[in-house]
XYZ file of N, CA and C in Angstrom:
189
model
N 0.842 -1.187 0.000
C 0.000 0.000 0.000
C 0.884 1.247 0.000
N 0.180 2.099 -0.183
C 1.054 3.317 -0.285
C 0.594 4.247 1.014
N 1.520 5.514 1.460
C 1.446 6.216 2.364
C 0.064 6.789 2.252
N -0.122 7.411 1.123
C -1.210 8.359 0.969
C -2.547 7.580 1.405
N -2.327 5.958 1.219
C -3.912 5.016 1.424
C -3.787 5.172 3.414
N -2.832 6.158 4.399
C -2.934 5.742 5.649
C -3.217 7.043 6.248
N -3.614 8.186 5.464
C -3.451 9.441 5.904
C -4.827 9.466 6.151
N -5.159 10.080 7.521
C -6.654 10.074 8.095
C -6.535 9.043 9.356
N -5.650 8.325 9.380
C -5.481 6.605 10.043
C -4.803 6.971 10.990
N -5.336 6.341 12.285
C -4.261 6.043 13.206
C -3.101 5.074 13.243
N -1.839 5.304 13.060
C -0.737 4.312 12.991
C 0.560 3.919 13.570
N 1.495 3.253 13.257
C 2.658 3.092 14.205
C 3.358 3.327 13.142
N 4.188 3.878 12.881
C 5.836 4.161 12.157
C 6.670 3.642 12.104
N 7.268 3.039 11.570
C 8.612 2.874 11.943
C 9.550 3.064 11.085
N 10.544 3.858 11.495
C 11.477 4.726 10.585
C 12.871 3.758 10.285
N 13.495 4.317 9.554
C 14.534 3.764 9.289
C 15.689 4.025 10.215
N 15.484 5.140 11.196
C 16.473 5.177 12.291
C 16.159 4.403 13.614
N 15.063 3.619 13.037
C 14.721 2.258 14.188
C 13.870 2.981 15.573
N 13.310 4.163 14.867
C 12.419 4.741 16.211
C 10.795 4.331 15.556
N 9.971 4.784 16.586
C 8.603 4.496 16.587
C 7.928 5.435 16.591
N 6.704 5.812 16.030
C 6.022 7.134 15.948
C 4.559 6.093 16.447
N 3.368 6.790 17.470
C 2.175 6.177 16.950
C 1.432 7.356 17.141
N 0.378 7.624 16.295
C -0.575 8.882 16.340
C -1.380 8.550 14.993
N -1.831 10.076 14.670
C -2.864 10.202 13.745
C -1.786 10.848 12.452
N -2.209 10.163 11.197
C -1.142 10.404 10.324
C -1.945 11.781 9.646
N -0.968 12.174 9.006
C -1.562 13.219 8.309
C -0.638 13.838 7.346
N -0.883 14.436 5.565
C -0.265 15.246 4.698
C 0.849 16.198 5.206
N 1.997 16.553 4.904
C 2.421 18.217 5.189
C 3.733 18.303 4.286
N 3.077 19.020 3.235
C 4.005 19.296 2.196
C 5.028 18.265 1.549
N 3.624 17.572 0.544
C 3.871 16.493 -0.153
C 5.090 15.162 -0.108
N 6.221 16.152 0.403
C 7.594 14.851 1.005
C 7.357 14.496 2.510
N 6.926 15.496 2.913
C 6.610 14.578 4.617
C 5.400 14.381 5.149
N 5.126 13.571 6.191
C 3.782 13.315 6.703
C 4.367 13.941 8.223
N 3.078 14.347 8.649
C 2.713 14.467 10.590
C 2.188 13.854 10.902
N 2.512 13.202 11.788
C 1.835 12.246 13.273
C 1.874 13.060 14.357
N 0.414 12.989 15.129
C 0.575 13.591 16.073
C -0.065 12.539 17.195
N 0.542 13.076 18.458
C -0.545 12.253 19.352
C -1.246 12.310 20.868
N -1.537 13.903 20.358
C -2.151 14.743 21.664
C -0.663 15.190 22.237
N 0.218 14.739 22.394
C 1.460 15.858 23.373
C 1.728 15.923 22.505
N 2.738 15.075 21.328
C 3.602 15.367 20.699
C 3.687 15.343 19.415
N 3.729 15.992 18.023
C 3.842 16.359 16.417
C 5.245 16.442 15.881
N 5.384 15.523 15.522
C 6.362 15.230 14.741
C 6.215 14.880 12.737
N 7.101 16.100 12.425
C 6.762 16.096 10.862
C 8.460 15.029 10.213
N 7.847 14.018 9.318
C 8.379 13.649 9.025
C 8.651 13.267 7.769
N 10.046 12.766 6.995
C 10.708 12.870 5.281
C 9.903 11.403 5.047
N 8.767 10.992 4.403
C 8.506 9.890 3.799
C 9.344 8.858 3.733
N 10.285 9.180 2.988
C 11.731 8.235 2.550
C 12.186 7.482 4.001
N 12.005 7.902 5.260
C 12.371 7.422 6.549
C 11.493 6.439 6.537
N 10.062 6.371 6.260
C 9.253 5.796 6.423
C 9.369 4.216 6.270
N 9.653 3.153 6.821
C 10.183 1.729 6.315
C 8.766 0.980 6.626
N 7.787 1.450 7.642
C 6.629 0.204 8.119
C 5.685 1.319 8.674
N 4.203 0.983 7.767
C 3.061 1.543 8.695
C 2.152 0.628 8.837
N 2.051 0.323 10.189
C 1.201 -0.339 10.818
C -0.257 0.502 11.279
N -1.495 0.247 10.660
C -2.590 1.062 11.211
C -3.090 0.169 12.614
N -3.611 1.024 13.452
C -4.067 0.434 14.421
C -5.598 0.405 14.195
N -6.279 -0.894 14.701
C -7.886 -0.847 14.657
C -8.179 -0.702 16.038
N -8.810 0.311 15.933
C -9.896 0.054 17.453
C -10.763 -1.307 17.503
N -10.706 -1.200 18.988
C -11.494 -2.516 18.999
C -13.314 -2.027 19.530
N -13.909 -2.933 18.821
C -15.631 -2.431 18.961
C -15.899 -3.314 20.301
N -16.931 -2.594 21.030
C -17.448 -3.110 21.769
C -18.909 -3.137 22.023
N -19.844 -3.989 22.820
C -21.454 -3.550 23.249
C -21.491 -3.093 24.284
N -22.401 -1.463 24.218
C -23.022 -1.459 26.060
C -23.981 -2.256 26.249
N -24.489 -2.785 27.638
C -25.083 -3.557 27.547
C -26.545 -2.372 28.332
């Protein structure tokens, strides 16, 4: 898949300098994406980009 199919998505990162990003992905000036995740926004070079893992929420019933 490609980056652009994860933007809107909550995901995990993982860069090529072997760190971890998890947040909400998002566009910012076509070579990098932002993840943010309530404290912290980090804009990042695509090309770092080696693994995106989306996370699913899990559904539940009230009863």
């Amino acid at each position: 898949m490609h980056i652009d199919d994860y933007i809107g998505l909550v995901v995990v990162l993982e860069l090529d300098t072997m760190m971890t990003h998890e947040g909400f992905l998002e566009d910012a000036e076509g070579t990098h994406v932002k993840i943010s995740n309530g404290e912290d926004v980090w804009v990042i070079p695509r090309n770092e980009i080696l693994k995106i893992t989306p996370i699913r929420a899990k559904k539940f019933m009230l009863k």
